[in-house]
mmCIF file of C-alpha atoms in Angstrom:
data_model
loop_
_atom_site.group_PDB
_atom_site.id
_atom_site.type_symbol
_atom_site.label_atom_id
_atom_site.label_comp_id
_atom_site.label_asym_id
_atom_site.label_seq_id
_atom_site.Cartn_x
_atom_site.Cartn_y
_atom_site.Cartn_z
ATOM 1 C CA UNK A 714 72.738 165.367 23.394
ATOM 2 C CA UNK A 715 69.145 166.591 23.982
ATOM 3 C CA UNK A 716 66.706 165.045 26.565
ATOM 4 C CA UNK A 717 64.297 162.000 25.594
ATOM 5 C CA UNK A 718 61.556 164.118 27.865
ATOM 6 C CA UNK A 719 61.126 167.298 29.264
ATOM 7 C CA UNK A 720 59.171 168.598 33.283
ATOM 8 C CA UNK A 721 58.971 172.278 33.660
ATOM 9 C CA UNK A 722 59.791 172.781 37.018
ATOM 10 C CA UNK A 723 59.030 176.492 36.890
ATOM 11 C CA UNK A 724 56.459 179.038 35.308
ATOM 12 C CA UNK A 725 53.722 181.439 35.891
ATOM 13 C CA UNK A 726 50.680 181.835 35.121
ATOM 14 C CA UNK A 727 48.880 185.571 35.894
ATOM 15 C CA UNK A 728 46.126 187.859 35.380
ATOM 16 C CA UNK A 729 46.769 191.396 36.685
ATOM 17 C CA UNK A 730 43.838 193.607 34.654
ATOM 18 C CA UNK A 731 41.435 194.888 37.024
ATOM 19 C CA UNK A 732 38.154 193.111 35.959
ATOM 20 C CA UNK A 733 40.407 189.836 35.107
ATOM 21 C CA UNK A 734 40.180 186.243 36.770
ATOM 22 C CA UNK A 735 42.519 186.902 39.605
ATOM 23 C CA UNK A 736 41.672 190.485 40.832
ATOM 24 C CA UNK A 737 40.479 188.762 43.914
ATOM 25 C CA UNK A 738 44.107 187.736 45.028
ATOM 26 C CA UNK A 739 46.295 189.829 43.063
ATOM 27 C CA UNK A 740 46.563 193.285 44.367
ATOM 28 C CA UNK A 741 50.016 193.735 45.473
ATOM 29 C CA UNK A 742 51.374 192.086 41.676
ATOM 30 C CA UNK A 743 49.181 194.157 39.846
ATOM 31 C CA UNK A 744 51.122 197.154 42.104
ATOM 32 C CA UNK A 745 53.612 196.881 40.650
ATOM 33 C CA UNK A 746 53.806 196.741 37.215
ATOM 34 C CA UNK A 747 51.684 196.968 33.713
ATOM 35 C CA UNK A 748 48.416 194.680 33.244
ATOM 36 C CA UNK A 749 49.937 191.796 31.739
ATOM 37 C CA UNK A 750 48.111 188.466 31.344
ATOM 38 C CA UNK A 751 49.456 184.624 31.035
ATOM 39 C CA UNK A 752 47.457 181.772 30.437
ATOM 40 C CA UNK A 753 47.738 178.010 30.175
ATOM 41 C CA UNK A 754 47.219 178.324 26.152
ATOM 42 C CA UNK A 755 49.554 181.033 26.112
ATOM 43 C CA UNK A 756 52.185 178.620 27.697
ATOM 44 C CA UNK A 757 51.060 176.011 25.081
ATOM 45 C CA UNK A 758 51.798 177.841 22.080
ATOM 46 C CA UNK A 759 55.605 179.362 23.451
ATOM 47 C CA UNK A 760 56.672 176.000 25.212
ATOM 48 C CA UNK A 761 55.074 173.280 25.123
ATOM 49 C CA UNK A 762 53.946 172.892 21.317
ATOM 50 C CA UNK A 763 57.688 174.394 19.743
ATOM 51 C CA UNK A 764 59.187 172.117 21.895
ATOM 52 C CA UNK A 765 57.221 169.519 21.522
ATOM 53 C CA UNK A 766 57.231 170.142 17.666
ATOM 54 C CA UNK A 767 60.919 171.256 16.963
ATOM 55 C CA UNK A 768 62.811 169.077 19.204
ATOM 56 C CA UNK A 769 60.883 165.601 19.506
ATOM 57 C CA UNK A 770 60.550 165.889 23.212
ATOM 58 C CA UNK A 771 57.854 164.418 25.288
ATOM 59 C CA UNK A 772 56.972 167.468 27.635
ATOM 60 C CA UNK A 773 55.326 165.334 29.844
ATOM 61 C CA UNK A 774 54.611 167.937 32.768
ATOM 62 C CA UNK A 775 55.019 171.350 34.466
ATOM 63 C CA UNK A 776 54.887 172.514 38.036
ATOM 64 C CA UNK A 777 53.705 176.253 38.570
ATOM 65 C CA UNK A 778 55.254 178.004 40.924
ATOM 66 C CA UNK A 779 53.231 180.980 42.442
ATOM 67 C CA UNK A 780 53.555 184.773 41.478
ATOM 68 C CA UNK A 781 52.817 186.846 44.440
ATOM 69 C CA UNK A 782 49.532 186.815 45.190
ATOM 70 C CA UNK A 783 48.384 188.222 48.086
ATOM 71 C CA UNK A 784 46.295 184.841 48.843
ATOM 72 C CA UNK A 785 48.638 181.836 48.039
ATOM 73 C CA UNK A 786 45.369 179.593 48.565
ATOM 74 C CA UNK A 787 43.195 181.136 46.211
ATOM 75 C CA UNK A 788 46.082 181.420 44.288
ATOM 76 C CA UNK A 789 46.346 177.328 43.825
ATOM 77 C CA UNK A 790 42.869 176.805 43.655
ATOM 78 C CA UNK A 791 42.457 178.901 40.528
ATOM 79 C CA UNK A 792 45.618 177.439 38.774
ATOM 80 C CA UNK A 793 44.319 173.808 39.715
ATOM 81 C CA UNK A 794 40.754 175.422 37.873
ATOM 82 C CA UNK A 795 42.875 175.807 34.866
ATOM 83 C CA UNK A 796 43.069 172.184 34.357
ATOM 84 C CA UNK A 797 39.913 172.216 32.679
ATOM 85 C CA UNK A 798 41.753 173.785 29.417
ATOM 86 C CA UNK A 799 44.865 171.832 28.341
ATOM 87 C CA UNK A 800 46.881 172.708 31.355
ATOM 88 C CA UNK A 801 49.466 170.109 32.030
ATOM 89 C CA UNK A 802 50.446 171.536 35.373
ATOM 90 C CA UNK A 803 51.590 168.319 37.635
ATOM 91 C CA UNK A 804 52.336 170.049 40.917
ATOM 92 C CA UNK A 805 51.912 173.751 42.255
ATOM 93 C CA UNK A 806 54.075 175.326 44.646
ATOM 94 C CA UNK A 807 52.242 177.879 46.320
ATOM 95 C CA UNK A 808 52.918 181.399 48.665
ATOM 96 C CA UNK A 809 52.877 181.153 52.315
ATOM 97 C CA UNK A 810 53.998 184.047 54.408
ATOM 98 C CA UNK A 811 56.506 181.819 57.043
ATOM 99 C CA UNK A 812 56.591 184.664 59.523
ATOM 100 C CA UNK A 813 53.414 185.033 60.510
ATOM 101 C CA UNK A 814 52.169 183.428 64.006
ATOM 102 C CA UNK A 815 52.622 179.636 63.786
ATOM 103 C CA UNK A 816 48.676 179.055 64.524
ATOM 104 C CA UNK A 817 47.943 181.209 61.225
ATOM 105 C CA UNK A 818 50.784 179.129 59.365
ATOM 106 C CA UNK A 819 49.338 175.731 60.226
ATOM 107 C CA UNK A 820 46.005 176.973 58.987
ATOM 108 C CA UNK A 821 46.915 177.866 55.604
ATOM 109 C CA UNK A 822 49.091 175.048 54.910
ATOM 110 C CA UNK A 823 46.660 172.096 56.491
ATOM 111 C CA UNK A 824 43.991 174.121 54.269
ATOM 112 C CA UNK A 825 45.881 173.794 51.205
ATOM 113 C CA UNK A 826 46.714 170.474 51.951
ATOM 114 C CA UNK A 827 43.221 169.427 52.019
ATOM 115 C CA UNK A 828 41.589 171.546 49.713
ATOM 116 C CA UNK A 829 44.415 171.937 46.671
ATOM 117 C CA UNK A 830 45.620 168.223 46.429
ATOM 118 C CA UNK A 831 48.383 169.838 43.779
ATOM 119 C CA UNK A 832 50.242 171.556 46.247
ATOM 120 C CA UNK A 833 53.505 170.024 46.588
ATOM 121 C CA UNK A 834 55.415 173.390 48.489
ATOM 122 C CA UNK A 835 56.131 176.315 49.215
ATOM 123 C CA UNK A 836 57.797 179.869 48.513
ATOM 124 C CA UNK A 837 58.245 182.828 49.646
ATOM 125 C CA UNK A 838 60.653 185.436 48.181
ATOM 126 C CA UNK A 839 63.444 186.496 50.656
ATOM 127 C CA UNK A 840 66.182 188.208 48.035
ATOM 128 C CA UNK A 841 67.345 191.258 50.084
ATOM 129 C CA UNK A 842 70.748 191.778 48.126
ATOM 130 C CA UNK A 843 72.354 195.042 50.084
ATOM 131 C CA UNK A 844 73.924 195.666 53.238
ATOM 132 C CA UNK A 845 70.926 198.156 54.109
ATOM 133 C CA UNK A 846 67.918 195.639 55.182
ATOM 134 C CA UNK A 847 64.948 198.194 56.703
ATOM 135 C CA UNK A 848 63.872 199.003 52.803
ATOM 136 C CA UNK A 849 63.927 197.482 49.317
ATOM 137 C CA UNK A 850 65.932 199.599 47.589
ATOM 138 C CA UNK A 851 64.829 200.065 43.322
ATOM 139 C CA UNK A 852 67.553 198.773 40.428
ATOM 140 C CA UNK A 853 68.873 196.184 43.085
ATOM 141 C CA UNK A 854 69.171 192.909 43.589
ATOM 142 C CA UNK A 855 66.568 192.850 46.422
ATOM 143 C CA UNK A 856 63.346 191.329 45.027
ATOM 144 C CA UNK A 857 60.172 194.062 44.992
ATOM 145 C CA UNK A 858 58.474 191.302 46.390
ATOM 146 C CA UNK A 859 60.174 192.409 50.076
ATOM 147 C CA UNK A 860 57.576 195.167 50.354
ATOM 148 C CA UNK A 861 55.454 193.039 51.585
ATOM 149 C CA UNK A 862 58.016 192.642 54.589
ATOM 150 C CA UNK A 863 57.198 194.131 57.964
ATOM 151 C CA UNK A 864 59.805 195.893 58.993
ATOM 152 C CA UNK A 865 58.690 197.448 62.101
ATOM 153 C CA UNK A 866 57.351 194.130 63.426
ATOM 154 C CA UNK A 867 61.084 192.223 62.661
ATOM 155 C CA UNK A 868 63.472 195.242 62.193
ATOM 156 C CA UNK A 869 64.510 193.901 58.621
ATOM 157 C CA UNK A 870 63.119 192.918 55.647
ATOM 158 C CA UNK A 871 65.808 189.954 55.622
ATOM 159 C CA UNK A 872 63.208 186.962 57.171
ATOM 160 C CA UNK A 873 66.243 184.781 56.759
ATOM 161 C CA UNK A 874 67.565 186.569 59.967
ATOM 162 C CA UNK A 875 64.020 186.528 61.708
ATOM 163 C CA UNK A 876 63.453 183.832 64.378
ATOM 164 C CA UNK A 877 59.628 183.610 63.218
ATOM 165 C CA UNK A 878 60.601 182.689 59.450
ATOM 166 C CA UNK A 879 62.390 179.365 60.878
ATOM 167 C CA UNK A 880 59.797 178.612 62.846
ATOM 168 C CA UNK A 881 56.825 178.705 59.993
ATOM 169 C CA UNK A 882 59.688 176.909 57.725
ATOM 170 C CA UNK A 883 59.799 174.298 60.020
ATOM 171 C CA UNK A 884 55.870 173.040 60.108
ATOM 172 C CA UNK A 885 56.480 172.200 56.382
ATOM 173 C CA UNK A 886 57.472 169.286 57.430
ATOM 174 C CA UNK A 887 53.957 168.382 58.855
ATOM 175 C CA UNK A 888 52.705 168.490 55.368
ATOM 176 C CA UNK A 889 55.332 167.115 53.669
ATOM 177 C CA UNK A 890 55.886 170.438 52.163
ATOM 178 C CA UNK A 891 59.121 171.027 49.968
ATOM 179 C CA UNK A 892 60.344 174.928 50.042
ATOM 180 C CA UNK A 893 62.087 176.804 46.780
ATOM 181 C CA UNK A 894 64.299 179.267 48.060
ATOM 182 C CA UNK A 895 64.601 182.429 46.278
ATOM 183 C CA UNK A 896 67.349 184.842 47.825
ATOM 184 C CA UNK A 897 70.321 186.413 47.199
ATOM 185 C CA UNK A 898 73.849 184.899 46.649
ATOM 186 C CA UNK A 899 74.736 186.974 50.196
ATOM 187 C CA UNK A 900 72.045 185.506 51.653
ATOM 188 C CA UNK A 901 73.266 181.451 51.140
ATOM 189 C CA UNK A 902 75.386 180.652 54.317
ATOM 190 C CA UNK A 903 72.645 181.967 56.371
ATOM 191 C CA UNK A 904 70.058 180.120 54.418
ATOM 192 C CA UNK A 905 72.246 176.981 54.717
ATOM 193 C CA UNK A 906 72.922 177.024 58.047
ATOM 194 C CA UNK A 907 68.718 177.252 58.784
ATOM 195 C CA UNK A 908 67.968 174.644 56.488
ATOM 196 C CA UNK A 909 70.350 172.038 57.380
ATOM 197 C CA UNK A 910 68.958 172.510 60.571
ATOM 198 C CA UNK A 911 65.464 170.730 58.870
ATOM 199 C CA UNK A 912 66.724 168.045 57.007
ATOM 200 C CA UNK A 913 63.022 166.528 56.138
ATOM 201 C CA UNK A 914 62.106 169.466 54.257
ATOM 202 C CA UNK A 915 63.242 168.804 50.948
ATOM 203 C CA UNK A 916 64.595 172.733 49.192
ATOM 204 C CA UNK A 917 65.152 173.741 45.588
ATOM 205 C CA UNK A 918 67.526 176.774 45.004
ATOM 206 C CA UNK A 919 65.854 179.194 42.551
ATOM 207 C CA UNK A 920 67.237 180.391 39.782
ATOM 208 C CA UNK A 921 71.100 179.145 40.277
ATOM 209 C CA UNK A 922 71.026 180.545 43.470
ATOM 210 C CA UNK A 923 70.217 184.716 41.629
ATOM 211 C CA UNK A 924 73.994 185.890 40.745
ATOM 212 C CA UNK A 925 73.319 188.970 39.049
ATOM 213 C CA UNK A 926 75.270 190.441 35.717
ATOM 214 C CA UNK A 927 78.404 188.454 36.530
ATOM 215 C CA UNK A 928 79.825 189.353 33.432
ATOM 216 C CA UNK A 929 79.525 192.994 34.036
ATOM 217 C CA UNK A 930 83.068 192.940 35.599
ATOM 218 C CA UNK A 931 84.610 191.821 32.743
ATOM 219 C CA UNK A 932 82.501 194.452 30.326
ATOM 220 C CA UNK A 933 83.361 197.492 32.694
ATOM 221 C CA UNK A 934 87.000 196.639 32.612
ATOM 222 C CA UNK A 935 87.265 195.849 28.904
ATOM 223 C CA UNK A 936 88.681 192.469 29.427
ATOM 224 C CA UNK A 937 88.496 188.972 28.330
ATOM 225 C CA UNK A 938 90.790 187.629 31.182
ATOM 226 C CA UNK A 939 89.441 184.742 33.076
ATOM 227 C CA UNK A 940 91.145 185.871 36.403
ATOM 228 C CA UNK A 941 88.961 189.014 35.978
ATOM 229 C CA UNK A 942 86.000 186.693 36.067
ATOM 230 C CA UNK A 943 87.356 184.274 39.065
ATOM 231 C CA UNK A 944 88.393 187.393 41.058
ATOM 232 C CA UNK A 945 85.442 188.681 40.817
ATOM 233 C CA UNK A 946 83.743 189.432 44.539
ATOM 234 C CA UNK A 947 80.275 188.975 44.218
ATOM 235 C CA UNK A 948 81.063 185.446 42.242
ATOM 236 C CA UNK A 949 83.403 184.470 45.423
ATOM 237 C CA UNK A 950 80.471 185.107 47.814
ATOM 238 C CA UNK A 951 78.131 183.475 45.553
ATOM 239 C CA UNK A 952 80.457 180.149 44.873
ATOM 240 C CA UNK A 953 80.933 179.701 49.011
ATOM 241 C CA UNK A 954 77.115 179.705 49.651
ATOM 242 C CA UNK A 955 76.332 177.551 46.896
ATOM 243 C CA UNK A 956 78.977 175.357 48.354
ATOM 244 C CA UNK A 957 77.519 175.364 51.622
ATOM 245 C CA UNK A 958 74.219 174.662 50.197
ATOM 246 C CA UNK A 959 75.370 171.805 48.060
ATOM 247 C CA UNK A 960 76.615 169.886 51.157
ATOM 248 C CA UNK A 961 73.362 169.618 52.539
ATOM 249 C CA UNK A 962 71.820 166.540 50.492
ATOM 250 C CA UNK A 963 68.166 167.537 50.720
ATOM 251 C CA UNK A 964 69.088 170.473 48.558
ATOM 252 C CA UNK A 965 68.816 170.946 44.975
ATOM 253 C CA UNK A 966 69.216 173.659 42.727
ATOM 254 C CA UNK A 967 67.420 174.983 39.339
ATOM 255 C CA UNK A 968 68.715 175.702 36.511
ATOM 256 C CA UNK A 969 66.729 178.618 35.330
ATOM 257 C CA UNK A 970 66.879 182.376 34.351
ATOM 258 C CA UNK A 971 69.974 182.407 33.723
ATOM 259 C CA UNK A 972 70.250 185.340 31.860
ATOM 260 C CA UNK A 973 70.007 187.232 35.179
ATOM 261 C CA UNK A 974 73.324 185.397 36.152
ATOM 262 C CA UNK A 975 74.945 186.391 32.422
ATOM 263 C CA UNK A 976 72.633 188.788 30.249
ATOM 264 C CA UNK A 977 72.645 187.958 26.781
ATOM 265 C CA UNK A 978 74.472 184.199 27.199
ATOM 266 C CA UNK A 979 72.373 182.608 25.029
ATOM 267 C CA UNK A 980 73.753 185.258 22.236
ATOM 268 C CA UNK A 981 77.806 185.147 22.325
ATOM 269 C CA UNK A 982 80.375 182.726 22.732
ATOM 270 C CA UNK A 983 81.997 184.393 25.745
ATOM 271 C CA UNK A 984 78.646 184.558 28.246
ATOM 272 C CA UNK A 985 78.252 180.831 26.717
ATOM 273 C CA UNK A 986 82.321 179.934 28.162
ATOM 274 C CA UNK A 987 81.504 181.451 31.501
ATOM 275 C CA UNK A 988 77.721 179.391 31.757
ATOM 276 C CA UNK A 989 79.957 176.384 31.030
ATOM 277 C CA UNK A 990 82.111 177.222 33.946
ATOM 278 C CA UNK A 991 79.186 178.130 35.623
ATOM 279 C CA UNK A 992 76.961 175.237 35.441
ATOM 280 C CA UNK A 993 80.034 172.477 35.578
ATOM 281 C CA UNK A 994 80.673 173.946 39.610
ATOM 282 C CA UNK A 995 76.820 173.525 39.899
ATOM 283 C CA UNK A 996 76.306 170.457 38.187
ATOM 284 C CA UNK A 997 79.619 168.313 38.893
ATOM 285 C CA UNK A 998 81.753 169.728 41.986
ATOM 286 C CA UNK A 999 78.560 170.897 44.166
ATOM 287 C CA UNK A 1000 74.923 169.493 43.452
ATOM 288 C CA UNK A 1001 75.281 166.567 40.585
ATOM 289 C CA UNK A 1002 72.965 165.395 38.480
ATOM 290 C CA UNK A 1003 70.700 163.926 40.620
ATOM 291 C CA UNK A 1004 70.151 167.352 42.524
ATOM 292 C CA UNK A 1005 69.760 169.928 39.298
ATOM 293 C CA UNK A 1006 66.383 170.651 37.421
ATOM 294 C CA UNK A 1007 66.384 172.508 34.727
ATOM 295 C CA UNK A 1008 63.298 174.894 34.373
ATOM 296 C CA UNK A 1009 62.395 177.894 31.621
ATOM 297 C CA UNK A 1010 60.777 180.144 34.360
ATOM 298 C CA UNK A 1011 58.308 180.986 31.599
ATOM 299 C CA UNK A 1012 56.255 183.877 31.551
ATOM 300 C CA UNK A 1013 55.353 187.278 29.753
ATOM 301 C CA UNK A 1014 57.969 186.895 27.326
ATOM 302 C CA UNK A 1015 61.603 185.840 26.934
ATOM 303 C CA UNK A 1016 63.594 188.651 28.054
ATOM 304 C CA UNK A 1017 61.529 188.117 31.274
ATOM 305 C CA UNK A 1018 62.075 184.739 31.852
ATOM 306 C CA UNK A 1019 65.243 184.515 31.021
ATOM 307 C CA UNK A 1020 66.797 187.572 32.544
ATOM 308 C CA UNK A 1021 64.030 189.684 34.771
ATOM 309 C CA UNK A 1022 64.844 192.641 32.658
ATOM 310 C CA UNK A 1023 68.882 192.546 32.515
ATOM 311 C CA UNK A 1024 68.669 192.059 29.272
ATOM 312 C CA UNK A 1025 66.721 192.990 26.022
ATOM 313 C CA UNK A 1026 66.602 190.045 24.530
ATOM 314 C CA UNK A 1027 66.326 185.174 25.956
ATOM 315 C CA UNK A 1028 66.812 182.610 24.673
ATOM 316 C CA UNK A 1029 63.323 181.147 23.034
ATOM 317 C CA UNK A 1030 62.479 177.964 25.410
ATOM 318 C CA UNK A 1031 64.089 175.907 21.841
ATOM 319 C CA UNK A 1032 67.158 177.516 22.799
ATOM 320 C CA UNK A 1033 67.348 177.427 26.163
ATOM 321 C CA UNK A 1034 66.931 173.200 26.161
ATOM 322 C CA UNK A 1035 69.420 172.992 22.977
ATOM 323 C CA UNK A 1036 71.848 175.626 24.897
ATOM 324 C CA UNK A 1037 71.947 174.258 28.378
ATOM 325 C CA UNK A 1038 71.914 170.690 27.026
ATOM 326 C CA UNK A 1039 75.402 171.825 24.947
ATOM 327 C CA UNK A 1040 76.812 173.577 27.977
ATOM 328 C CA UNK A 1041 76.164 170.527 30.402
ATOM 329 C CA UNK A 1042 79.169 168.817 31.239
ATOM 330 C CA UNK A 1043 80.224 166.948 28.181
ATOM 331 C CA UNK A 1044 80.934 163.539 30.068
ATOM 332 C CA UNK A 1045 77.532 163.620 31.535
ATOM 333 C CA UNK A 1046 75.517 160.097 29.705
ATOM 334 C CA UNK A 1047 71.446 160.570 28.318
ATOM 335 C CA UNK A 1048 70.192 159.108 31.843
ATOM 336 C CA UNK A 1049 71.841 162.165 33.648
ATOM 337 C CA UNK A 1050 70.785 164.519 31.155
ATOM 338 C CA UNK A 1051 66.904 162.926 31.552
ATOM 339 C CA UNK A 1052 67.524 163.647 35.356
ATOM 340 C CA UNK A 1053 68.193 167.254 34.802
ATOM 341 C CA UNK A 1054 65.238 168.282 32.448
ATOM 342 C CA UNK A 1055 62.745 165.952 33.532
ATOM 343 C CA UNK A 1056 63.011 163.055 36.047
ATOM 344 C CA UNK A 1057 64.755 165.044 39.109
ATOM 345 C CA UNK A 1058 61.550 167.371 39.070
ATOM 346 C CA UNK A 1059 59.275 164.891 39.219
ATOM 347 C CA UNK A 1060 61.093 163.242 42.201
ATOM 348 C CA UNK A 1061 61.624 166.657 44.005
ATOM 349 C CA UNK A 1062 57.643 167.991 43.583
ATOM 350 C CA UNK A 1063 55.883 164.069 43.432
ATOM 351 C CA UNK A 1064 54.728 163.866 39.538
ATOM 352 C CA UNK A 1065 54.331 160.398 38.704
ATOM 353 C CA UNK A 1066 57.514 159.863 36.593
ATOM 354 C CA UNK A 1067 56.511 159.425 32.851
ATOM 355 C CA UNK A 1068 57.106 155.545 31.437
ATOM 356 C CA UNK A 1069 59.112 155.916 28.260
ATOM 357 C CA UNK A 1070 61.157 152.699 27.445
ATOM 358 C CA UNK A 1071 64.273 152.973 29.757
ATOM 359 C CA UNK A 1072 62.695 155.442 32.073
ATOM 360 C CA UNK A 1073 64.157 155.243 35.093
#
């Protein structure tokens, strides 16, 4: 059963060539990789129109979500300038380093508040994945985006264990400011235990939380046994935060890249079982379906947004709506199902809730 209407609750948009719209703001992105480019027509013709075209769906909106500039103002303000092409961005979540002093933090986020009315929240990338938490260590799970930590002023690159994160987490609230949290699964207790601490900031769980290659314990052993999978550590650590974090009813979680969790899902029937086991803990036992959004995480291309580079190959975003909507829980009804890929979003980051007959 697909969706009557689709919100995008996550994608990018970039510019990382050196004489290119966003070398103002962009120095530490374009640091790290090749020049790649991603525009709003770009996004048009490998989302919105195919699934638009294919499925039937209204895609009624999308929210951006920011890709680490190194000014998360003049970040927003040239993503709301993209509304001058057809751009059907709804609602930007923009970058705010939480750590600095609280003065600075109040600055930024009063000055987005008045000058980008778009802005809906905030993130900043905390994944930091290994036991060692003074560098970011390459081919991990810690996210590059932790070399912008200062590890000499907070003696970690971890700001989920540094007093001055909570503290420029909690004026969100000032602004009415939700937060997506991107971290680790080892990071999700600690996470949960700050947040619940701030119940009127409202949080969204990137990326189902960022397991990472869960199925490679069943390919390194050459098995097909479920207890392998169930057993398996990382998924135990990962299945008690999310727990923790789904108890905490201002928290909601998005269903996106999730080839990172499974590479290649969307291509065999096993990685397509284990989603389904996957996504029925998130969906029914822990979150429910007034607390999931689906989201494509669009950008670059579809190994990228689907996996950040575990795998060669994602699900177009066709697929991924026809795939997730197949491995939803069965018993969940058409209402539910327009919660998860539209109608939760728009709740979570204020877009005025499209009025198709029924809508709720």
């Amino acid at each position: 059963m697909l969706p009557l209407v689709f919100v995008d609750a996550h994608h990018h948009f970039h510019d990382t060539s050196s004489d290119g719209e966003c070398k103002e703001f962009n120095s530490f992105k374009a640091s790290l990789g090749p020049t790649n480019r991603y525009f709003p027509l770009d996004y048009q013709r490998d989302a919105i129109d195919p699934i638009t075209n294919e499925l039937g769906i209204s895609f009624f909106a999308s929210v951006h979500v920011e890709a680490l500039p190194d000014d998360g103002l003049a970040e927003a303000k040239w993503v709301e300038s993209l509304l001058e092409s057809s751009c059907i961005v709804q609602s930007i979540v923009a970058s705010c380093d939480l750590t600095r002093p609280v003065d600075q933090v109040h600055s930024t986020l009063s000055a987005m508040k008045q000058q980008c009315s778009m802005v809906q929240g905030i993130r900043w990338i905390l994944d930091v994945a290994h036991d060692n938490d003074q560098e970011v260590i390459p081919n991990t799970a810690t996210h590059v985006a932790c070399k912008r930590h200062d590890v000499q002023a907070f003696g970690t690159i971890d700001y989920l264990k540094v007093p001055a994160f909570e503290a420029g987490f909690a004026c969100l609230a000032e602004y009415n400011f939700s937060f997506d949290l991107q971290c680790a699964p080892n990071q999700l207790k600690r996470a949960a235990v700050l947040m619940e601490k701030h119940p009127n900031v409202p949080v969204s769980i990137d990326h189902m939380g960022k397991l990472r290659s869960i199925d490679n314990a069943l390919d390194e052993g050459d098995s097909d046994d479920p207890a392998t999978f169930m057993n398996n550590e990382q998924l135990r650590v990962w299945k008690e935060g999310m727990q923790a974090m789904g108890e905490l009813p201002h928290i909601y979680c998005k269903l996106s890249m999730l080839g990172y969790v499974i590479p290649g899902w969307h291509n065999t029937q096993k990685g397509q079982d284990l989603m389904k086991q996957l996504l029925s803990w998130v969906v029914l036992d822990w979150f429910g379906p007034k607390r999931c959004i689906a989201a494509l995480n669009w950008h670059v291309n579809a190994e990228v947004s689907d996996s950040d580079g575990e795998s060669s190959s994602g699900p177009s975003p066709v697929q991924y709506i026809q795939l997730l909507s197949q491995l939803l829980p069965p018993e969940m009804n058409q209402e539910q199902r327009d919660d998860i890929f539209a109608y939760n979003a728009c709740r979570f980051y204020k877009v005025p809730i499209p009025q198709l007959g029924g809508a709720n």
